[in-house]
N, CA and C of each residue as an Amber inpcrd file, in Angstrom:
protein
   117
-108.2030000-174.4460000  47.7360000-109.0490000-175.1020000  46.6500000
-107.9370000-175.0830000  46.0450000-108.1450000-173.6640000  44.8180000
-107.4190000-173.8190000  43.6340000-105.1410000-174.3070000  44.1080000
-105.1340000-173.3170000  44.9830000-103.3410000-174.1110000  45.0050000
-103.1000000-175.4580000  45.1430000-104.0060000-175.6530000  45.5510000
-103.8780000-177.9390000  45.9610000-104.8520000-177.7820000  43.9390000
-105.1970000-177.6970000  42.8750000-105.7540000-177.4520000  41.8660000
-104.3450000-177.8130000  41.2650000-103.6020000-176.6400000  41.2430000
-102.7480000-175.9270000  40.7710000-102.1430000-177.0850000  40.6920000
-101.5650000-177.4550000  41.3340000 -99.9420000-178.4930000  42.3440000
-100.4110000-180.0320000  41.5790000-101.9950000-180.4620000  41.4460000
-101.9200000-181.2420000  40.6240000-101.6770000-181.2710000  39.6710000
-102.3630000-180.1930000  39.0760000-101.5520000-179.9110000  36.8660000
-100.8780000-180.4850000  37.5910000 -99.4900000-180.0000000  38.4480000
 -98.4250000-179.7950000  37.8480000 -97.0300000-181.1410000  37.8640000
 -97.9940000-181.9790000  39.4710000 -98.1050000-182.3470000  39.0460000
 -98.0180000-183.9500000  37.8880000 -99.6630000-183.7610000  37.2320000
 -99.1800000-184.6910000  36.2780000 -98.5100000-184.3300000  35.3320000
 -98.3740000-182.7530000  34.7770000 -97.1630000-183.0440000  33.9530000
 -96.0190000-183.1870000  33.8840000 -95.7120000-183.4730000  35.2350000
 -93.8870000-183.2770000  35.1080000 -94.2570000-184.8080000  35.2010000
 -95.5500000-185.6990000  35.3780000 -95.7690000-187.3300000  35.1790000
 -95.3650000-187.1320000  33.3290000 -96.2020000-187.0180000  33.3000000
 -96.5550000-186.9650000  31.9500000 -94.9520000-186.7980000  30.5290000
 -94.3230000-185.2730000  31.5780000 -92.7510000-185.2640000  30.9200000
 -92.1580000-186.6150000  31.5410000 -92.1950000-187.3450000  32.4070000
 -91.0370000-188.7300000  32.8850000 -91.4780000-189.7510000  31.9600000
 -92.4910000-190.0700000  31.9480000 -92.8240000-190.7610000  31.2260000
 -92.4630000-190.8510000  29.8060000 -92.7150000-189.3720000  28.9700000
 -91.9730000-189.4430000  27.8460000 -90.8230000-189.8230000  27.1860000
 -90.0260000-189.1530000  28.8620000 -88.7100000-189.6920000  28.7480000
 -87.9220000-190.5750000  28.2770000 -88.9970000-192.7110000  29.2270000
 -88.4430000-193.3070000  29.9590000 -89.1560000-194.0650000  28.4220000
 -90.1480000-193.8050000  27.6930000 -90.3680000-194.4780000  26.7480000
 -89.1790000-193.8830000  25.4300000 -88.9710000-192.7810000  25.6140000
 -87.1910000-192.5930000  24.5200000 -86.4440000-193.2290000  25.6890000
 -86.7490000-193.6100000  26.2210000 -84.8290000-194.4440000  27.0900000
 -85.3490000-195.9660000  25.8410000 -86.7550000-196.7580000  26.8770000
 -86.4210000-197.8410000  26.3410000 -86.9220000-198.1540000  24.6360000
 -86.7820000-197.3780000  23.5650000 -86.5690000-197.2140000  22.0660000
 -85.3610000-197.0260000  21.6520000 -84.9260000-196.5230000  23.0620000
 -83.3380000-196.6000000  22.0490000 -82.0170000-197.2690000  22.9310000
 -83.2790000-198.2930000  24.1510000 -82.8310000-199.9460000  24.1220000
 -83.0300000-200.5080000  23.4910000 -83.8930000-200.0560000  22.5560000
 -84.9920000-201.3590000  21.7450000 -84.0790000-201.2290000  20.1550000
 -84.1560000-200.3680000  19.9590000 -83.0840000-199.8920000  19.0070000
 -81.4480000-200.0640000  18.3260000 -80.8180000-199.5670000  20.2600000
 -79.7110000-200.2020000  20.0280000 -79.0560000-201.5290000  21.0760000
 -78.8960000-202.8690000  19.7760000 -78.5710000-203.9050000  20.6610000
 -77.4140000-204.0840000  21.2190000 -75.6610000-202.8280000  20.4120000
 -74.5930000-202.7200000  21.3230000 -74.3190000-202.3890000  22.2590000
 -75.9560000-201.0180000  22.2960000 -75.6980000-200.7560000  23.5780000
 -76.3060000-201.4530000  25.1090000 -77.2370000-202.4850000  24.3480000
 -78.2070000-203.6710000  25.6310000 -77.9010000-203.9880000  25.6750000
 -76.4610000-204.5330000  25.2150000 -75.1350000-205.3050000  25.7810000
 -74.3910000-204.4810000  27.3090000 -74.2310000-203.0620000  26.1860000
 -72.4050000-203.1680000  27.5040000 -73.8740000-203.0570000  29.0010000
 -74.6280000-202.6140000  28.9290000 -75.5930000-202.8610000  30.6480000
 -76.1370000-204.0120000  30.5700000
């Protein structure tokens, strides 16, 4: 059971990191119109 708990905590941490990275990307795209035009 402890292994499963540790795995869940690890996954949650990864998801949070991914989420913050995505948020940074969204902010960059919103703040840089020239960049958005290229995409």
